[in-house]
Short mmCIF file of C-alpha atoms and ligand atoms in Angstrom, two decimals:
data_model
loop_
_atom_site.label_atom_id
_atom_site.label_comp_id
_atom_site.label_asym_id
_atom_site.label_seq_id
_atom_site.Cartn_x
_atom_site.Cartn_y
_atom_site.Cartn_z
CA MET J 1 4.71 -27.84 3.73
CA ALA J 2 8.04 -29.28 4.91
CA PRO J 3 11.18 -27.81 3.27
CA SER J 4 12.94 -30.00 0.71
CA ALA J 5 16.11 -31.88 1.68
CA ALA J 6 18.07 -29.39 -0.42
CA ALA J 7 16.48 -26.30 1.18
CA GLN J 8 19.00 -23.52 1.86
CA ARG J 9 18.78 -22.02 5.31
CA ILE J 10 19.42 -18.56 6.71
CA VAL J 11 19.66 -18.21 10.50
CA ILE J 12 19.12 -14.90 12.30
CA GLU J 13 19.88 -14.85 16.04
CA ASN J 14 20.29 -12.57 19.07
CA CYS J 15 17.54 -10.16 17.98
CA ALA J 16 14.34 -8.92 19.55
CA ILE J 17 11.37 -10.23 17.54
CA ALA J 18 7.79 -8.95 17.26
CA THR J 19 5.97 -11.73 15.42
CA VAL J 20 2.58 -9.91 15.12
CA ASP J 21 0.92 -13.34 15.36
CA ALA J 22 -2.59 -13.69 16.85
CA ASP J 23 -1.18 -13.56 20.41
CA ASP J 24 1.26 -10.74 19.67
CA THR J 25 4.11 -13.08 20.67
CA GLU J 26 7.40 -11.28 21.19
CA TYR J 27 10.90 -12.46 22.07
CA ALA J 28 13.35 -10.20 23.88
CA SER J 29 16.12 -12.30 22.33
CA GLY J 30 15.21 -14.87 19.73
CA TYR J 31 15.95 -16.54 16.43
CA LEU J 32 14.40 -16.98 13.00
CA VAL J 33 15.26 -19.81 10.59
CA VAL J 34 14.42 -19.34 6.91
CA ALA J 35 14.34 -22.32 4.56
CA ASP J 36 14.27 -21.15 0.92
CA ASN J 37 11.35 -18.71 0.74
CA ARG J 38 9.58 -19.67 3.98
CA ILE J 39 9.99 -19.27 7.71
CA GLU J 40 10.91 -22.70 9.05
CA SER J 41 11.07 -21.92 12.76
CA ILE J 42 11.05 -18.99 15.15
CA GLY J 43 11.44 -18.76 18.90
CA ALA J 44 13.21 -17.54 22.01
CA GLY J 45 16.95 -18.02 22.60
CA ARG J 46 19.35 -19.55 20.08
CA ALA J 47 18.40 -21.39 16.90
CA PRO J 48 18.24 -25.21 17.07
CA GLU J 49 21.58 -27.02 16.76
CA GLY J 50 22.44 -29.23 13.79
CA LEU J 51 20.58 -27.39 11.03
CA GLU J 52 21.74 -28.48 7.58
CA ASN J 53 22.52 -26.34 4.53
CA VAL J 54 22.94 -23.12 6.51
CA VAL J 55 24.23 -20.70 3.87
CA ARG J 56 24.20 -17.62 6.08
CA ARG J 57 24.13 -16.64 9.76
CA ILE J 58 23.16 -13.09 10.77
CA ASP J 59 23.91 -11.74 14.23
CA GLY J 60 20.88 -9.58 15.01
CA THR J 61 22.28 -7.98 18.17
CA GLY J 62 20.80 -4.49 18.61
CA HIS J 63 17.95 -5.20 16.18
CA LEU J 64 14.22 -5.75 16.19
CA VAL J 65 12.90 -8.20 13.59
CA THR J 66 9.33 -7.65 12.39
CA PRO J 67 7.25 -8.84 9.46
CA GLY J 68 7.89 -6.74 6.35
CA LEU J 69 5.64 -3.69 6.07
CA VAL J 70 2.65 -3.96 3.72
CA ASN J 71 1.45 -0.90 1.83
CA THR J 72 -2.20 -1.06 0.83
CA HIS J 73 -2.78 2.16 -1.13
CA HIS J 74 -0.57 4.20 -3.46
CA HIS J 75 -0.52 5.92 -6.85
CA PHE J 76 3.03 5.42 -8.13
CA TYR J 77 2.76 7.85 -11.06
CA GLN J 78 2.40 10.72 -8.60
CA TRP J 79 6.09 10.37 -7.66
CA ILE J 80 6.86 12.73 -10.56
CA THR J 81 4.28 15.35 -9.49
CA ARG J 82 5.25 15.73 -5.83
CA GLY J 83 5.16 19.10 -4.08
CA LEU J 84 2.44 20.66 -6.25
CA ALA J 85 -0.92 22.16 -5.21
CA THR J 86 0.26 21.91 -1.61
CA ASP J 87 -2.53 23.96 -0.02
CA HIS J 88 -5.61 22.42 -1.66
CA ASN J 89 -8.40 20.15 -0.50
CA LEU J 90 -8.95 16.87 -2.41
CA PHE J 91 -11.28 18.13 -5.17
CA ASN J 92 -9.26 21.31 -5.86
CA TRP J 93 -6.02 19.31 -5.77
CA LEU J 94 -7.38 16.74 -8.24
CA VAL J 95 -8.66 19.43 -10.61
CA ALA J 96 -5.25 21.15 -10.45
CA LEU J 97 -3.34 17.92 -11.21
CA TYR J 98 -5.52 15.88 -13.62
CA PRO J 99 -4.32 17.82 -16.71
CA THR J 100 -0.68 17.00 -15.89
CA TRP J 101 -1.38 13.36 -14.97
CA ALA J 102 -3.25 12.88 -18.25
CA ARG J 103 0.07 13.39 -20.09
CA ILE J 104 2.08 10.57 -18.53
CA ASP J 105 3.59 7.94 -20.79
CA GLU J 106 5.14 4.50 -20.31
CA GLN J 107 8.65 5.78 -19.57
CA MET J 108 7.32 8.21 -16.96
CA GLY J 109 5.16 5.45 -15.46
CA ARG J 110 8.17 3.11 -15.21
CA VAL J 111 10.46 5.66 -13.59
CA ALA J 112 7.78 6.94 -11.18
CA ALA J 113 7.07 3.33 -10.15
CA GLN J 114 10.79 2.76 -9.56
CA GLY J 115 10.99 5.88 -7.39
CA SER J 116 7.88 4.99 -5.39
CA LEU J 117 8.94 1.38 -4.87
CA ALA J 118 12.54 2.26 -4.00
CA MET J 119 11.48 4.76 -1.34
CA MET J 120 9.16 2.25 0.30
CA ALA J 121 11.42 -0.80 -0.01
CA ARG J 122 14.47 0.88 1.55
CA GLY J 123 12.18 1.77 4.47
CA GLY J 124 11.04 -1.79 5.17
CA VAL J 125 8.09 -2.31 2.81
CA THR J 126 8.14 -5.85 1.41
CA THR J 127 4.64 -5.88 -0.15
CA ALA J 128 3.49 -2.91 -2.21
CA MET J 129 0.44 -1.99 -4.25
CA ASP J 130 -0.22 0.61 -6.90
CA HIS J 131 -3.69 1.95 -7.67
CA HIS J 132 -3.03 3.18 -11.19
CA TYR J 133 -6.07 4.86 -12.71
CA VAL J 134 -4.71 7.25 -15.37
CA TYR J 135 -4.38 5.57 -18.78
CA PRO J 136 -3.93 8.25 -21.48
CA GLN J 137 -4.44 7.08 -25.08
CA ASN J 138 -1.18 6.02 -26.76
CA ALA J 139 0.70 6.10 -23.44
CA GLY J 140 2.18 2.64 -24.10
CA ASP J 141 2.17 -0.34 -21.75
CA LEU J 142 1.78 1.42 -18.38
CA SER J 143 0.66 -1.67 -16.44
CA GLY J 144 3.51 -3.75 -17.86
CA ALA J 145 6.04 -1.05 -16.98
CA ILE J 146 4.78 -0.78 -13.37
CA ILE J 147 4.74 -4.54 -12.82
CA GLY J 148 8.19 -4.81 -14.42
CA ALA J 149 9.55 -2.22 -11.95
CA ALA J 150 8.18 -4.14 -8.94
CA SER J 151 9.49 -7.42 -10.22
CA GLU J 152 12.95 -5.97 -10.92
CA MET J 153 13.11 -4.60 -7.37
CA GLY J 154 12.02 -7.93 -5.88
CA VAL J 155 9.01 -6.54 -3.98
CA ARG J 156 5.77 -8.51 -3.61
CA PHE J 157 3.16 -6.54 -5.51
CA THR J 158 -0.51 -5.94 -6.31
CA LEU J 159 -1.43 -3.76 -9.28
CA ALA J 160 -4.90 -2.34 -8.73
CA ARG J 161 -5.84 -1.66 -12.35
CA GLY J 162 -7.76 1.58 -11.98
CA SER J 163 -9.99 3.43 -14.39
CA MET J 164 -12.10 6.57 -14.80
CA ASP J 165 -15.02 7.03 -17.21
CA ARG J 166 -17.12 9.76 -15.54
CA SER J 167 -15.72 13.08 -16.75
CA LYS J 168 -17.01 16.66 -16.55
CA LYS J 169 -19.55 16.11 -19.34
CA ASP J 170 -21.19 13.38 -17.19
CA GLY J 171 -21.09 15.36 -13.95
CA GLY J 172 -17.72 13.96 -12.83
CA LEU J 173 -14.56 15.75 -11.73
CA PRO J 174 -11.87 14.78 -14.30
CA PRO J 175 -11.58 16.63 -17.62
CA ASP J 176 -13.06 14.80 -20.62
CA PHE J 177 -9.63 14.05 -22.13
CA ALA J 178 -8.44 12.25 -18.97
CA VAL J 179 -10.87 9.31 -18.95
CA GLU J 180 -11.39 5.97 -20.72
CA THR J 181 -14.67 4.65 -22.11
CA LEU J 182 -16.68 2.11 -20.10
CA ASP J 183 -15.95 -0.71 -22.56
CA GLY J 184 -12.32 0.31 -23.01
CA ALA J 185 -11.71 0.35 -19.24
CA LEU J 186 -13.39 -3.03 -18.68
CA SER J 187 -11.62 -4.82 -21.52
CA ALA J 188 -8.20 -3.39 -20.60
CA THR J 189 -8.74 -4.39 -16.97
CA ALA J 190 -9.74 -7.94 -17.94
CA GLU J 191 -6.67 -8.19 -20.16
CA THR J 192 -4.41 -7.00 -17.32
CA VAL J 193 -5.81 -9.66 -14.97
CA ASP J 194 -5.35 -12.38 -17.60
CA ARG J 195 -1.82 -11.27 -18.38
CA PHE J 196 -0.41 -10.76 -14.89
CA HIS J 197 -2.50 -12.15 -12.02
CA ASP J 198 -0.92 -15.08 -10.22
CA ALA J 199 -3.20 -16.55 -7.55
CA SER J 200 -0.72 -19.16 -6.26
CA PHE J 201 0.63 -19.31 -2.68
CA GLY J 202 3.67 -17.05 -2.51
CA SER J 203 2.71 -15.16 -5.65
CA MET J 204 4.85 -12.08 -6.34
CA THR J 205 2.29 -10.40 -8.64
CA GLN J 206 -1.44 -9.99 -8.26
CA VAL J 207 -3.98 -7.75 -9.99
CA ALA J 208 -7.12 -6.16 -8.54
CA VAL J 209 -10.01 -4.43 -10.33
CA ALA J 210 -10.01 -0.78 -9.22
CA PRO J 211 -12.31 1.88 -10.71
CA CYS J 212 -11.17 5.13 -9.15
CA SER J 213 -13.86 6.90 -7.09
CA PRO J 214 -17.61 7.73 -7.15
CA PHE J 215 -16.99 11.15 -8.71
CA SER J 216 -14.76 9.83 -11.52
CA VAL J 217 -16.45 6.51 -12.37
CA SER J 218 -19.90 5.70 -13.81
CA THR J 219 -22.29 3.53 -11.84
CA GLU J 220 -22.15 1.04 -14.70
CA LEU J 221 -18.36 0.75 -14.44
CA MET J 222 -18.66 0.18 -10.67
CA LYS J 223 -21.24 -2.59 -11.22
CA GLN J 224 -19.57 -4.27 -14.17
CA GLY J 225 -16.14 -3.88 -12.53
CA ALA J 226 -17.41 -5.82 -9.49
CA GLU J 227 -18.85 -8.53 -11.76
CA LEU J 228 -15.59 -8.75 -13.69
CA ALA J 229 -13.51 -9.10 -10.51
CA ARG J 230 -15.76 -11.85 -9.18
CA ALA J 231 -15.77 -13.71 -12.49
CA LYS J 232 -11.95 -13.65 -12.50
CA GLY J 233 -11.57 -14.34 -8.75
CA VAL J 234 -9.55 -11.19 -8.01
CA ARG J 235 -9.97 -8.44 -5.43
CA LEU J 236 -11.66 -5.07 -5.77
CA HIS J 237 -10.28 -1.72 -4.71
CA THR J 238 -11.44 1.91 -4.87
CA HIS J 239 -11.43 5.23 -2.98
CA GLY J 240 -14.34 5.69 -0.57
CA SER J 241 -15.74 8.23 1.90
CA GLU J 242 -12.63 10.38 1.67
CA THR J 243 -14.08 13.89 2.08
CA VAL J 244 -17.26 15.76 2.93
CA GLU J 245 -17.35 16.92 -0.70
CA GLU J 246 -17.48 13.30 -1.89
CA GLU J 247 -20.29 12.58 0.58
CA GLN J 248 -22.24 15.58 -0.78
CA PHE J 249 -21.57 14.46 -4.36
CA CYS J 250 -22.98 10.99 -3.62
CA LYS J 251 -26.05 12.39 -1.88
CA GLU J 252 -26.79 14.80 -4.74
CA LEU J 253 -26.16 12.36 -7.60
CA PHE J 254 -27.20 9.01 -6.14
CA GLY J 255 -29.51 10.08 -3.31
CA MET J 256 -27.43 8.23 -0.70
CA GLY J 257 -24.07 8.39 1.09
CA PRO J 258 -20.93 6.62 -0.23
CA THR J 259 -21.23 3.37 1.76
CA ASP J 260 -24.87 2.82 0.71
CA TYR J 261 -23.84 3.62 -2.86
CA PHE J 262 -21.04 1.07 -2.71
CA GLU J 263 -23.43 -1.52 -1.31
CA SER J 264 -25.94 -0.81 -4.12
CA THR J 265 -23.25 -1.39 -6.75
CA GLY J 266 -21.93 -4.66 -5.28
CA TRP J 267 -18.92 -3.05 -3.64
CA LEU J 268 -19.03 -4.38 -0.08
CA GLY J 269 -17.53 -7.79 0.64
CA GLN J 270 -14.55 -9.77 1.89
CA ASP J 271 -12.89 -9.32 -1.49
CA VAL J 272 -13.05 -5.49 -1.34
CA TRP J 273 -10.76 -2.95 0.28
CA MET J 274 -11.23 0.81 0.13
CA ALA J 275 -8.84 3.68 0.62
CA HIS J 276 -9.48 6.44 3.21
CA CYS J 277 -12.97 5.78 4.67
CA VAL J 278 -12.74 9.00 6.67
CA HIS J 279 -16.41 9.99 6.71
CA MET J 280 -18.07 6.86 8.05
CA ASN J 281 -20.99 6.86 10.49
CA ASP J 282 -21.75 3.97 12.87
CA SER J 283 -23.94 2.21 10.34
CA ASP J 284 -21.24 2.49 7.62
CA ILE J 285 -18.69 0.92 9.97
CA ALA J 286 -21.16 -1.83 10.89
CA ALA J 287 -21.71 -2.54 7.17
CA PHE J 288 -17.96 -2.86 6.59
CA ALA J 289 -17.65 -5.18 9.61
CA ARG J 290 -20.65 -7.31 8.59
CA THR J 291 -19.36 -7.77 5.04
CA GLY J 292 -15.62 -8.01 5.84
CA THR J 293 -14.80 -5.00 3.66
CA GLY J 294 -11.26 -3.76 4.32
CA VAL J 295 -9.86 -0.26 4.78
CA ALA J 296 -6.55 1.29 3.67
CA HIS J 297 -5.97 3.99 6.28
CA CYS J 298 -3.83 6.86 4.91
CA PRO J 299 -3.36 9.31 7.80
CA SER J 300 -0.69 11.56 6.26
CA SER J 301 -2.58 12.07 3.01
CA ASN J 302 -5.83 12.67 4.92
CA ALA J 303 -4.08 15.42 6.86
CA ARG J 304 -2.31 16.87 3.78
CA LEU J 305 -5.64 17.16 1.90
CA ALA J 306 -7.56 18.28 5.01
CA ALA J 307 -9.88 15.27 4.58
CA GLY J 308 -10.28 14.48 8.28
CA ILE J 309 -9.48 11.67 10.71
CA ALA J 310 -10.69 8.14 9.93
CA ARG J 311 -12.32 6.36 12.89
CA VAL J 312 -9.74 3.57 13.05
CA PRO J 313 -10.27 2.58 16.72
CA ASP J 314 -14.02 2.19 16.07
CA MET J 315 -13.34 0.18 12.91
CA LEU J 316 -10.97 -2.16 14.75
CA LYS J 317 -13.42 -2.59 17.62
CA ALA J 318 -16.16 -3.50 15.13
CA GLY J 319 -13.87 -6.06 13.45
CA VAL J 320 -13.12 -4.20 10.20
CA PRO J 321 -9.81 -5.29 8.60
CA VAL J 322 -7.56 -2.18 8.47
CA GLY J 323 -4.17 -1.73 6.80
CA LEU J 324 -2.04 1.35 6.13
CA GLY J 325 -1.42 3.28 2.94
CA VAL J 326 1.19 5.82 1.90
CA ASP J 327 -1.29 7.05 -0.74
CA GLY J 328 0.05 8.75 -3.87
CA THR J 329 3.07 10.91 -3.21
CA ALA J 330 1.43 13.99 -4.69
CA SER J 331 -0.57 14.00 -1.43
CA ASN J 332 2.09 12.50 0.86
CA GLU J 333 5.49 13.60 -0.31
CA SER J 334 7.34 11.39 2.22
CA GLY J 335 6.47 8.23 0.31
CA GLU J 336 7.51 5.80 3.05
CA LEU J 337 5.35 3.69 5.33
CA HIS J 338 7.01 4.23 8.71
CA THR J 339 5.47 7.73 8.72
CA GLU J 340 2.04 6.09 8.42
CA LEU J 341 2.59 3.81 11.44
CA ARG J 342 3.57 6.83 13.47
CA ASN J 343 0.88 9.14 12.10
CA ALA J 344 -1.83 6.49 12.46
CA LEU J 345 -0.99 6.34 16.13
CA LEU J 346 -0.55 10.06 16.72
CA ILE J 347 -3.39 11.41 14.57
CA ASN J 348 -5.94 8.95 15.92
CA ARG J 349 -5.11 10.21 19.42
CA LEU J 350 -6.43 13.61 18.29
CA GLY J 351 -9.85 12.00 17.75
CA ALA J 352 -12.55 10.95 20.21
CA HIS J 353 -10.60 8.12 21.88
CA ARG J 354 -7.64 10.34 22.81
CA GLU J 355 -4.70 8.41 24.34
CA ALA J 356 -6.60 5.10 24.19
CA ALA J 357 -7.06 5.33 20.40
CA LEU J 358 -4.11 3.17 19.29
CA ASN J 359 -0.90 1.89 20.90
CA ALA J 360 2.46 1.04 19.32
CA ARG J 361 1.64 -2.64 18.87
CA GLN J 362 -1.68 -1.88 17.20
CA ALA J 363 0.09 0.53 14.85
CA LEU J 364 2.67 -2.14 13.94
CA ARG J 365 -0.18 -4.61 13.35
CA LEU J 366 -1.92 -2.15 10.99
CA GLY J 367 1.29 -1.83 8.97
CA THR J 368 1.89 -5.60 8.75
CA TYR J 369 -0.84 -8.15 9.43
CA GLY J 370 -3.66 -5.64 8.82
CA GLY J 371 -2.20 -4.85 5.41
CA ALA J 372 -1.91 -8.55 4.59
CA GLN J 373 -5.57 -9.01 5.55
CA VAL J 374 -6.88 -6.24 3.31
CA LEU J 375 -4.79 -7.52 0.39
CA GLY J 376 -6.24 -11.00 0.97
CA ARG J 377 -2.84 -12.47 1.86
CA ALA J 378 -3.01 -13.05 5.61
CA ALA J 379 -2.34 -16.79 5.21
CA GLU J 380 0.99 -16.02 3.53
CA ILE J 381 2.45 -12.80 4.96
CA GLY J 382 1.95 -10.15 7.65
CA SER J 383 3.21 -12.12 10.67
CA LEU J 384 6.30 -14.20 11.46
CA GLU J 385 5.13 -17.80 11.87
CA ALA J 386 6.51 -21.14 10.73
CA GLY J 387 5.22 -21.95 7.24
CA LYS J 388 4.62 -18.34 6.20
CA LEU J 389 6.64 -16.58 3.53
CA ALA J 390 10.02 -15.14 4.55
CA ASP J 391 9.21 -11.41 4.27
CA PHE J 392 10.85 -9.65 7.22
CA VAL J 393 12.94 -6.66 8.28
CA LEU J 394 15.86 -6.17 10.68
CA TRP J 395 15.49 -2.69 12.17
CA LYS J 396 18.64 -1.28 13.79
CA LEU J 397 17.64 0.17 17.16
CA ASP J 398 21.02 0.63 18.91
CA THR J 399 21.99 3.97 17.37
CA LEU J 400 21.49 7.53 18.65
CA ALA J 401 17.92 7.67 17.33
CA HIS J 402 16.56 4.77 19.41
CA ALA J 403 19.13 3.31 21.85
CA SER J 404 17.71 5.07 24.93
CA ILE J 405 14.18 3.65 24.41
CA ALA J 406 13.95 0.33 26.26
CA ASP J 407 11.01 -1.25 24.44
CA PRO J 408 11.87 -2.05 20.81
CA VAL J 409 8.31 -1.82 19.41
CA THR J 410 7.83 1.54 21.13
CA ALA J 411 11.18 2.68 19.69
CA LEU J 412 10.20 1.56 16.19
CA VAL J 413 6.75 3.18 16.10
CA PHE J 414 7.12 6.30 18.27
CA GLY J 415 10.70 7.03 17.21
CA ALA J 416 12.26 8.32 14.01
CA ALA J 417 12.29 6.00 11.00
CA ALA J 418 14.78 3.29 12.04
CA PRO J 419 17.68 2.26 9.82
CA VAL J 420 16.96 -0.98 7.91
CA THR J 421 19.98 -3.27 8.21
CA ALA J 422 18.34 -5.95 6.09
CA SER J 423 15.01 -6.57 4.43
CA PHE J 424 14.04 -9.92 2.90
CA VAL J 425 11.21 -10.72 0.48
CA ASN J 426 10.41 -14.34 -0.29
CA GLY J 427 13.66 -15.35 1.40
CA LYS J 428 15.79 -13.01 -0.76
CA GLN J 429 17.55 -9.98 0.65
CA ILE J 430 16.63 -6.73 -1.14
CA VAL J 431 18.01 -4.10 1.29
CA GLU J 432 21.32 -3.93 3.13
CA ASP J 433 22.27 -1.03 5.40
CA ASN J 434 19.48 1.16 4.00
CA ARG J 435 20.54 0.62 0.37
CA LEU J 436 18.64 -1.37 -2.20
CA LEU J 437 20.58 -4.36 -3.50
CA THR J 438 18.41 -4.97 -6.56
CA VAL J 439 18.50 -1.58 -8.29
CA ASP J 440 20.67 1.54 -8.51
CA GLU J 441 18.96 4.06 -6.21
CA ASP J 442 21.01 7.03 -7.42
CA ALA J 443 20.20 6.30 -11.07
CA ILE J 444 16.52 6.10 -10.14
CA ALA J 445 16.74 9.45 -8.32
CA ARG J 446 18.23 11.11 -11.42
CA ALA J 447 15.67 9.51 -13.73
CA THR J 448 12.76 10.64 -11.52
CA ARG J 449 14.01 14.23 -11.60
CA ASP J 450 14.38 14.09 -15.42
CA GLU J 451 10.93 12.56 -15.96
CA ALA J 452 9.29 15.04 -13.55
CA GLN J 453 10.82 17.88 -15.57
CA ARG J 454 9.79 16.31 -18.89
CA LEU J 455 6.21 15.86 -17.69
CA ALA J 456 6.05 19.45 -16.39
CA ARG J 457 7.32 20.71 -19.81
CA ILE J 458 4.76 18.64 -21.75
CA ALA J 459 1.92 19.73 -19.46
CA ALA J 460 2.93 23.41 -19.76
CA GLN J 461 2.89 23.18 -23.58
CA ALA J 462 -0.53 21.47 -23.74
N1 LIG I 501 -6.03 10.83 -2.01
C1 LIG I 501 -6.48 10.64 -3.26
N2 LIG I 501 -7.82 10.54 -3.45
C2 LIG I 501 -8.26 10.38 -4.71
N3 LIG I 501 -9.51 10.25 -5.18
C3 LIG I 501 -9.39 10.12 -6.51
O1 LIG I 501 -10.42 9.98 -7.31
N4 LIG I 501 -8.12 10.15 -6.90
C4 LIG I 501 -7.38 10.31 -5.79
C5 LIG I 501 -6.00 10.42 -5.57
O2 LIG I 501 -5.16 10.37 -6.48
N5 LIG I 501 -5.60 10.58 -4.28
#
């Protein structure tokens, strides 16, 4: 679509650019022209002469410009339960934390979402997602509060409306008071899709159907959830194959491993992405590749919870779409995505493929285009190409932390988290010099501390 005659332009010049397009095109010194909310042109050297309505020129000297980072798995509410149960595996950690999580309310949900989003956005995330699966009775409008926080911050966003209905009494892991009913979960999810999902090109808000995990969700909710998502034309998300304990649970209860269970419930397909996927054999990976099922790789959380190392190089070789996820910050206290680019690269080198596992450019692709693919938005975001949405980041690479590394993509991925001079979403700047422009970061920090303390008090009294 050509820009309108009145389109306002922003020109960025003199920067290195990693486009993450299909050919991995890079420019040692290039330009980017933004017209309203889209990239109009990109290339080597200086921007074309004679552009009209240029409202801003940015000198990108000393910077690398990349697509904005895309986070594909998170649980925002966990921002106010960070640093707890630090030496547990997944099941023990969940059992320790469910009782606290089951006491969150709308105000806590809003503030935790603000904290989670702020931490990611100031570190270069332009598209975020939240898998929210804890909906206590009388907690208020949690989904509305979370979506409101993303919209206020100006971040592109998918709410994966989660749910749990398999509690202890049905052989599941969560306590009985922490779950919804099958009908309650389905009708609330349908209502959330109807209220918030925007399927249009450039949409800032989307909703996915996201029952939590095999050990916290009934088979009926998995099946009917998949039917609901397909009837509404939205994506499906869940946790899968995270730990050996989950694999054992599936074999004992369903007589098959997680991937076969997902297939039997309608949960493999191009419209599905799953978090973790650590314990996948060759036939599981082939099934994901054959069906186009995506993976949210969460290396830091997998290490924190001693889950294992996902076989990302094998997935990529087979053609599985793979993005990166911070995961909830109760299992990855850092809460920012640069750590996941770096850890994806480093941790996968500890696996079978050693130094050939992933390189810096593949890691950057996971955190950008790969994320866009698994969220179903690769036609809009994830690479810098004319016609795509203007979601991009200027990383400052000429300071002490990176200046002595010649290759900018190597500096970005292997080095410390780089300062973000500017981050744009949909053509609008949301970060300048590492500070959010849209919200008051210090007020959010204070509010997150207060809400974490309030939740801890309520949980202790329960
Ligand atoms: N890493 C995580 N895995 C999970 N499985 C599940 O059912 N909930 C979680 C979670 O919060 N984090």
